[in-house]
XYZ file of C-alpha atoms in Angstrom:
546
model
C 110.329 11.903 -130.815
C 109.241 13.317 -134.127
C 106.604 15.512 -132.218
C 109.654 17.587 -130.305
C 112.224 18.248 -132.260
C 114.523 21.061 -132.822
C 115.741 20.820 -136.091
C 119.245 21.738 -137.611
C 121.260 21.530 -141.325
C 124.493 20.129 -141.707
C 126.032 22.309 -144.254
C 129.395 22.065 -145.895
C 131.416 24.994 -144.775
C 132.348 26.624 -148.062
C 128.703 27.067 -148.557
C 127.981 30.789 -148.003
C 125.065 32.930 -147.891
C 124.839 34.608 -151.364
C 122.005 37.413 -149.700
C 124.114 37.626 -146.874
C 125.076 40.720 -145.440
C 128.881 40.361 -146.357
C 128.496 39.198 -149.899
C 126.299 42.050 -151.479
C 126.899 45.403 -152.108
C 123.201 46.214 -150.434
C 123.411 45.345 -147.268
C 119.974 43.203 -145.914
C 120.335 45.059 -142.613
C 118.151 48.227 -142.134
C 120.176 50.613 -140.715
C 122.824 51.520 -143.712
C 123.947 49.581 -146.308
C 127.514 47.984 -146.449
C 130.629 49.320 -147.888
C 131.668 45.824 -148.652
C 134.590 46.122 -146.094
C 133.980 43.139 -143.747
C 136.946 43.747 -141.687
C 135.693 47.161 -140.689
C 132.472 46.171 -140.431
C 133.618 43.260 -137.560
C 135.353 45.941 -135.870
C 132.894 48.323 -135.179
C 131.084 45.257 -134.094
C 133.556 44.527 -131.617
C 133.014 47.224 -129.161
C 131.477 46.328 -126.371
C 129.929 49.543 -125.161
C 126.980 49.105 -128.231
C 123.443 49.844 -127.206
C 120.972 47.154 -126.789
C 119.551 45.667 -129.504
C 117.619 42.849 -130.433
C 119.896 41.508 -132.774
C 123.102 39.979 -131.131
C 126.505 39.374 -132.549
C 127.691 36.176 -131.611
C 131.870 35.068 -132.416
C 134.338 32.474 -132.108
C 131.769 29.520 -133.091
C 133.341 25.947 -133.969
C 133.278 25.432 -137.208
C 130.761 22.750 -137.586
C 128.255 24.368 -136.066
C 124.546 23.843 -137.205
C 121.942 26.848 -137.117
C 120.024 24.791 -134.614
C 122.711 24.738 -131.966
C 122.783 28.632 -132.526
C 119.300 29.467 -132.365
C 118.966 26.849 -129.298
C 121.486 29.732 -127.211
C 118.401 32.124 -127.494
C 115.569 29.722 -127.529
C 115.495 30.183 -123.306
C 115.534 33.751 -123.470
C 112.523 33.650 -126.111
C 110.968 33.777 -129.554
C 113.967 33.683 -131.872
C 113.212 35.688 -135.566
C 115.803 35.407 -137.356
C 119.532 34.160 -137.814
C 122.317 34.827 -140.401
C 125.449 32.779 -140.054
C 128.545 33.743 -141.570
C 130.408 30.360 -141.744
C 133.323 31.338 -142.912
C 134.166 33.888 -140.245
C 132.489 31.382 -137.799
C 130.461 33.969 -136.572
C 126.657 34.513 -136.848
C 123.888 37.229 -135.918
C 120.990 36.002 -133.848
C 117.674 37.958 -133.693
C 115.573 37.510 -130.863
C 112.071 38.929 -130.787
C 112.198 42.030 -127.909
C 114.792 43.913 -127.062
C 113.936 42.464 -123.504
C 114.878 38.936 -124.571
C 118.425 40.139 -126.100
C 119.294 41.793 -122.921
C 118.554 38.799 -120.613
C 120.489 36.423 -122.890
C 123.251 38.858 -122.542
C 123.043 39.640 -118.980
C 123.097 35.553 -118.637
C 125.649 34.889 -120.712
C 127.553 37.740 -119.515
C 127.614 35.529 -115.612
C 127.661 32.102 -117.826
C 130.076 31.615 -120.232
C 128.434 29.891 -123.420
C 129.462 27.174 -125.383
C 128.816 25.411 -128.083
C 130.481 22.013 -128.818
C 132.499 22.809 -125.301
C 134.005 25.300 -126.788
C 133.459 28.971 -124.941
C 132.134 31.748 -127.533
C 131.212 35.728 -127.480
C 127.921 37.416 -127.401
C 127.345 40.883 -127.577
C 124.773 43.086 -128.788
C 125.176 44.133 -132.413
C 124.821 47.336 -133.842
C 122.011 46.629 -136.317
C 118.690 46.795 -134.965
C 117.149 44.060 -137.296
C 118.218 42.013 -139.215
C 116.734 41.890 -142.980
C 117.959 38.908 -144.676
C 117.393 37.340 -147.888
C 115.345 34.511 -147.718
C 116.440 32.905 -151.243
C 120.157 33.178 -150.315
C 119.807 32.245 -146.450
C 116.964 29.644 -147.371
C 118.281 26.887 -145.409
C 118.935 28.661 -142.190
C 115.627 30.458 -142.385
C 114.116 26.672 -142.464
C 115.645 25.709 -139.642
C 114.150 28.926 -138.363
C 110.554 28.254 -139.518
C 110.863 24.461 -138.377
C 112.264 25.769 -134.910
C 109.467 28.143 -134.324
C 106.744 25.233 -135.542
C 107.819 22.806 -133.010
C 108.012 26.169 -130.086
C 103.995 26.948 -131.128
C 103.113 23.228 -130.834
C 102.815 22.348 -134.477
C 105.247 20.251 -136.949
C 107.793 21.458 -139.363
C 105.627 21.844 -143.101
C 108.979 20.262 -144.800
C 109.609 16.713 -144.712
C 110.171 15.389 -141.462
C 112.621 12.393 -142.067
C 116.669 13.191 -143.802
C 115.365 11.386 -146.989
C 112.772 14.026 -147.346
C 114.440 17.112 -146.388
C 117.837 18.289 -145.883
C 116.483 19.356 -142.633
C 118.193 16.622 -139.922
C 116.304 16.463 -136.544
C 118.495 17.684 -133.647
C 116.838 16.723 -130.012
C 115.086 19.622 -127.867
C 116.909 21.027 -125.280
C 114.199 20.544 -122.472
C 114.499 17.031 -120.934
C 111.070 15.328 -119.339
C 112.696 13.164 -116.071
C 110.405 10.603 -113.996
C 111.965 9.060 -111.006
C 110.570 5.650 -110.377
C 111.042 3.570 -107.537
C 111.368 6.834 -105.124
C 111.535 5.460 -102.078
C 114.196 8.379 -101.203
C 113.306 12.146 -101.674
C 114.867 14.084 -104.799
C 114.673 17.536 -104.782
C 115.282 20.088 -107.132
C 118.795 20.799 -106.303
C 119.619 16.631 -106.329
C 118.476 16.740 -110.200
C 120.770 20.168 -110.789
C 123.728 18.669 -109.575
C 123.097 15.412 -111.334
C 122.433 17.257 -114.970
C 124.826 20.200 -115.046
C 127.771 17.374 -114.914
C 126.865 17.201 -118.817
C 126.049 20.931 -119.791
C 124.528 24.497 -118.347
C 121.143 23.629 -116.786
C 119.199 26.795 -117.180
C 115.626 26.044 -115.484
C 114.117 23.014 -114.261
C 110.198 22.613 -113.117
C 109.312 19.790 -110.718
C 105.904 18.533 -110.125
C 104.077 15.082 -109.444
C 101.399 13.457 -112.163
C 99.717 10.343 -112.299
C 101.562 9.668 -108.502
C 104.864 10.348 -109.994
C 107.357 12.520 -109.077
C 108.583 14.429 -112.542
C 110.880 17.102 -114.056
C 111.201 19.227 -117.114
C 114.801 20.355 -117.069
C 116.248 22.606 -119.622
C 119.890 23.215 -121.481
C 120.974 25.787 -123.074
C 122.336 23.249 -126.091
C 120.187 20.360 -127.506
C 123.203 18.502 -127.945
C 123.619 18.542 -123.923
C 120.260 17.217 -123.355
C 121.071 14.560 -126.131
C 124.370 13.741 -123.725
C 122.897 13.662 -120.600
C 119.637 11.782 -122.032
C 122.003 9.330 -122.883
C 124.296 9.133 -120.125
C 121.639 9.120 -117.086
C 118.615 7.345 -118.279
C 118.021 3.844 -116.690
C 120.247 5.149 -113.681
C 119.676 4.701 -110.035
C 120.446 7.801 -108.161
C 120.879 6.074 -104.845
C 121.270 2.039 -104.629
C 118.537 0.415 -106.138
C 116.307 3.102 -105.907
C 115.080 6.157 -107.813
C 115.669 5.720 -111.170
C 115.746 7.832 -113.847
C 113.469 7.744 -117.059
C 114.233 10.394 -119.170
C 112.907 11.569 -122.715
C 113.196 14.850 -124.918
C 110.095 17.303 -123.645
C 107.754 18.387 -126.619
C 108.716 21.940 -125.482
C 111.397 23.535 -126.328
C 111.257 26.704 -123.842
C 110.017 26.114 -120.367
C 107.839 29.116 -118.343
C 109.514 29.463 -114.968
C 107.411 31.786 -112.781
C 109.301 31.446 -108.990
C 112.468 30.554 -107.753
C 111.806 27.996 -105.045
C 112.697 24.620 -104.345
C 109.977 23.058 -107.035
C 110.964 25.293 -109.507
C 113.957 27.353 -110.899
C 115.429 29.641 -113.533
C 119.282 29.760 -113.332
C 118.992 32.915 -115.861
C 117.083 34.797 -113.883
C 117.673 34.554 -110.104
C 115.581 38.009 -109.332
C 112.142 36.096 -109.695
C 110.592 35.676 -106.746
C 110.007 32.469 -104.606
C 106.103 32.726 -104.682
C 105.782 32.465 -100.923
C 108.298 34.841 -99.087
C 110.892 31.777 -98.751
C 114.437 32.182 -99.549
C 114.828 30.933 -103.350
C 117.372 29.079 -101.957
C 118.507 28.089 -98.362
C 121.762 28.926 -96.969
C 122.721 25.620 -95.864
C 121.837 23.551 -98.977
C 124.279 26.148 -100.520
C 126.745 25.898 -98.118
C 126.564 22.088 -98.832
C 126.962 22.188 -102.285
C 130.487 24.189 -102.620
C 132.256 21.475 -104.309
C 135.966 20.211 -103.351
C 137.823 18.905 -105.912
C 137.096 15.144 -104.464
C 133.644 14.881 -105.052
C 130.929 15.730 -107.540
C 128.552 17.311 -104.677
C 130.977 18.855 -102.417
C 131.416 18.297 -98.878
C 128.226 17.570 -95.722
C 128.192 20.328 -93.485
C 129.601 19.449 -89.937
C 126.330 18.158 -87.943
C 124.300 17.328 -90.630
C 125.400 13.758 -90.925
C 124.791 12.467 -87.370
C 124.008 9.029 -88.070
C 124.466 7.190 -91.321
C 122.034 8.067 -94.263
C 120.259 4.963 -95.188
C 119.607 3.917 -98.740
C 116.939 1.204 -99.822
C 119.018 -1.862 -99.279
C 122.509 -0.334 -98.350
C 124.159 2.668 -96.244
C 125.732 6.295 -97.562
C 128.613 4.391 -98.448
C 126.601 2.125 -101.135
C 124.411 5.440 -102.361
C 126.449 6.403 -105.804
C 125.230 6.446 -108.901
C 127.052 3.843 -111.153
C 127.951 6.146 -114.114
C 131.371 5.066 -115.211
C 132.694 6.895 -112.604
C 130.950 10.504 -113.242
C 129.289 10.961 -110.202
C 130.466 10.483 -106.626
C 127.850 9.489 -103.781
C 124.633 11.575 -103.953
C 123.787 11.246 -99.930
C 125.312 14.622 -99.290
C 122.616 16.293 -101.504
C 120.157 14.461 -99.470
C 121.776 15.078 -96.350
C 122.202 19.010 -97.274
C 118.387 19.158 -98.328
C 117.424 17.676 -94.883
C 119.434 19.900 -93.301
C 117.170 22.676 -94.648
C 114.007 20.318 -93.515
C 112.916 19.682 -97.117
C 113.262 16.074 -96.672
C 112.923 12.794 -94.793
C 116.646 11.255 -94.199
C 115.256 8.131 -92.738
C 114.958 6.704 -96.271
C 112.656 4.000 -96.464
C 113.005 1.978 -93.423
C 111.742 3.147 -90.114
C 110.326 5.742 -91.610
C 107.603 7.827 -89.592
C 104.646 9.330 -90.991
C 104.458 12.713 -89.397
C 104.554 15.690 -91.253
C 105.130 19.301 -90.641
C 103.367 22.049 -92.565
C 104.098 25.361 -92.022
C 103.119 28.792 -93.404
C 99.692 28.194 -92.693
C 96.985 30.909 -91.877
C 96.724 30.663 -88.668
C 93.540 32.956 -88.623
C 91.252 30.030 -90.222
C 93.223 26.665 -90.389
C 91.915 24.099 -88.186
C 92.294 20.527 -87.189
C 89.449 19.343 -89.219
C 90.294 21.402 -92.461
C 93.983 19.851 -92.384
C 92.625 16.712 -91.875
C 90.353 16.648 -95.238
C 93.178 17.847 -97.175
C 95.576 15.617 -96.275
C 93.135 12.831 -96.063
C 93.129 12.929 -99.874
C 96.544 11.591 -99.945
C 96.482 9.329 -96.982
C 94.584 8.436 -93.619
C 95.393 11.177 -91.530
C 95.536 9.433 -87.635
C 96.249 13.164 -85.885
C 96.691 16.548 -86.079
C 97.809 18.996 -83.615
C 98.677 22.592 -84.468
C 101.571 23.855 -82.618
C 100.453 25.852 -79.430
C 103.465 28.497 -79.997
C 103.733 28.569 -83.447
C 100.134 28.337 -84.483
C 100.856 29.053 -88.245
C 102.702 25.526 -88.264
C 101.221 21.810 -87.891
C 101.714 18.261 -87.446
C 100.115 15.682 -89.028
C 100.186 12.003 -88.893
C 99.804 9.652 -91.511
C 98.983 6.036 -91.476
C 102.369 4.897 -92.743
C 105.510 6.919 -94.000
C 104.143 6.169 -97.787
C 100.793 8.330 -97.540
C 103.404 11.195 -96.266
C 106.004 11.234 -98.861
C 102.512 11.121 -101.049
C 100.740 13.788 -99.433
C 104.305 15.943 -98.795
C 104.730 15.669 -102.589
C 101.394 16.644 -103.836
C 100.521 19.882 -101.548
C 103.766 21.202 -100.595
C 104.088 24.942 -102.377
C 99.701 24.335 -102.614
C 98.020 27.409 -101.481
C 95.469 26.937 -98.473
C 93.558 30.124 -97.248
C 95.507 32.401 -99.255
C 98.937 31.028 -97.894
C 101.428 28.722 -99.579
C 102.249 25.890 -97.394
C 105.091 24.207 -96.628
C 105.333 20.061 -96.066
C 107.673 18.627 -95.024
C 108.659 15.703 -93.186
C 109.003 15.754 -88.937
C 111.929 14.359 -87.293
C 108.609 12.795 -84.814
C 107.471 9.726 -84.699
C 103.824 10.135 -83.560
C 101.456 13.277 -82.578
C 100.777 13.411 -78.783
C 97.585 14.091 -77.802
C 97.092 16.424 -75.108
C 97.415 14.889 -70.897
C 94.158 14.051 -69.516
C 92.462 16.789 -68.489
C 94.628 19.358 -70.149
C 92.105 21.717 -72.308
C 94.734 22.752 -75.225
C 91.626 25.122 -76.760
C 90.843 22.225 -79.809
C 94.283 22.233 -81.092
C 95.027 18.595 -81.337
C 92.876 16.456 -82.918
C 92.261 12.456 -82.758
C 91.225 10.789 -85.896
C 92.016 7.357 -85.560
C 88.565 6.337 -85.668
C 87.182 8.622 -88.173
C 84.659 7.256 -90.763
C 86.262 9.383 -93.499
C 89.196 7.503 -94.006
C 89.445 7.282 -97.987
C 92.104 3.993 -97.699
C 91.257 1.789 -95.070
C 89.631 -1.127 -97.211
C 92.354 -2.837 -99.341
C 92.438 -2.528 -102.669
C 89.753 0.414 -102.538
C 89.620 1.750 -105.822
C 90.285 5.193 -103.826
C 94.234 4.063 -104.592
C 93.361 4.630 -107.987
C 92.128 7.795 -108.060
C 94.760 10.134 -106.254
C 95.751 13.350 -108.299
C 97.487 16.579 -107.798
C 95.550 19.445 -106.292
C 93.693 20.837 -109.805
C 91.078 23.369 -110.244
C 88.752 20.265 -111.775
C 87.244 18.439 -108.676
C 85.228 14.898 -109.166
C 82.013 14.683 -107.240
C 80.461 11.913 -106.188
C 77.007 10.549 -103.999
C 74.969 12.829 -105.268
C 71.494 12.696 -104.635
C 68.879 11.657 -106.977
C 66.993 15.229 -107.148
C 69.835 17.592 -106.984
C 70.583 20.012 -109.898
C 73.528 21.183 -111.763
C 72.101 24.900 -110.212
C 72.110 23.290 -106.722
C 76.004 22.065 -107.016
C 76.899 25.340 -108.606
C 75.077 27.622 -105.812
C 76.303 25.603 -102.857
C 80.553 25.746 -104.792
C 79.903 29.020 -105.792
C 79.290 29.992 -101.971
C 82.951 28.433 -100.727
C 84.321 31.491 -101.687
C 85.043 30.754 -105.545
C 83.955 30.886 -109.186
C 82.521 27.687 -110.997
C 83.998 27.807 -114.149
C 82.164 24.644 -115.925
C 80.274 21.480 -114.619
C 79.520 18.567 -116.043
C 77.059 15.529 -115.109
C 77.932 11.910 -115.499
C 75.389 9.606 -116.967
C 73.765 8.342 -114.126
C 73.566 11.830 -112.162
C 75.563 10.262 -109.375
C 78.979 11.792 -110.173
C 80.180 15.346 -111.970
C 83.142 17.261 -112.555
C 83.068 20.765 -111.298
C 85.730 23.228 -112.596
C 86.775 26.187 -110.388
C 88.249 28.945 -111.727
C 91.814 28.175 -109.465
C 93.657 25.317 -107.960
C 93.430 27.451 -104.577
C 89.466 27.784 -105.053
C 89.231 23.813 -105.492
C 91.216 23.219 -102.494
C 89.189 25.646 -100.663
C 85.740 24.062 -101.708
C 87.392 20.352 -101.005
C 88.020 21.429 -97.610
C 84.586 23.040 -96.788
C 82.475 20.336 -99.053
C 83.846 16.736 -98.875
C 81.615 15.115 -97.096
C 78.505 17.946 -97.020
C 75.003 16.308 -95.788
C 72.960 16.809 -99.263
C 69.859 15.430 -97.222
C 68.507 11.794 -96.870
C 72.434 11.033 -95.653
C 73.815 11.677 -98.681
C 77.343 12.970 -97.863
C 78.997 14.285 -101.170
C 82.411 12.983 -101.868
C 84.933 15.496 -103.609
C 88.168 14.629 -104.802
C 90.650 16.161 -107.033
C 90.049 14.969 -110.955
C 92.876 14.783 -113.550
C 90.793 15.185 -116.394
C 89.318 19.133 -117.426
C 86.140 20.122 -118.523
């Protein structure tokens, strides 16, 4: 905990900053001096039409507010460079690193009312272009700022880290790290947003798979909300007897989201691209989440639930999250996501192992290339590229768990220059073409392929399943093959080899491409490549970097 803590100070409300703008005739502000008249100055600040400035004026703060809580308002938008609190007046000035960051913050809080300790507050541009504070008088605020900056840049605060060593008392980060155990049932970004916004404004979410586990980073606008959510939700199940939330504070205090899609979302910046030409939020999901007064997640759109949603060990009526009545059934969220074609609704029992991959590069994709890539996460039985829609394919895995694994790792990855979508298919199997019918090689049966990685029970391949990464693990390398040979071979697959390292016995190596997309391409091209003397190269994604 102590490595990733934003830091706050508890102060007596009678303690004013002796060097602050309102106590000295020579104001610390850069554009002119104060005439000593507080009220006049504040009336000027009250004007809403002040031009954009990186200094923001915050009003109507609750009495016991800490500097950390004020700084936390600005952190999601960029670096906070200065703070001046006017405790007696329930006001503060916050200076951000750039005017752009301040504008993003004001725009966001114009649409979403900011709250500190459940009290609505007001944020607007200040008439001041920068804050010049007297460090002696503003020492504690500066100490907090320093500590937060140290945490932001990955260091540790220089002052003592425990309350007894210093006046600083740690407050948790506004970012939570969420791991979902026993994920027998898909969990989407929208489901997380619904659950966690019960505790405060969710600003950003990033989901990913790490060490074969679905994880998320979720940022609140206030560390207090993160703390409340952690206390209430850690260890709870989203659905009956499955999808257990494990929640910790992240070392990060600010998330950088590049795309708004079903893997990441920045709610403060709706204008971000989806990164793949897909709409950021599927309309059927949006419709499902229009809330009514009786439930947290709202009604399910008509026609979505033709049959009862099975949970692990119970039916939809049992799929509740037992948080002291805080949350009502969450099956609505799963149903809504399924309406968007994002997740399987069949749950744990009788789920099919068939995936639908779409947005494929139809000029390049072949059943063999899909077999090789999806084969990293399970044994591919059959592949069928759709005759009327050649940018889509059905991929049948050996079982539903392998299908789930492949979907969580490959959805949103780039293959042949296009970001692919991977969802569960409603088909139970992939049909082979009828005897004598030529389907132009679009369907292929791989049931008896010698290249299945997971045929042997207990094979060490089960322990080495990692998300696509720029670093590849190579094995089965013939003794006479040099680093140069492998560098040439892999750069011929259309990418650049950035780094290379042999293991001691030279039978295995790590090879790093410039991007994950290049590594995916190289794995497709070179897994099972014949290096001579019947040495077939084995290529996997590695969790290491060189």
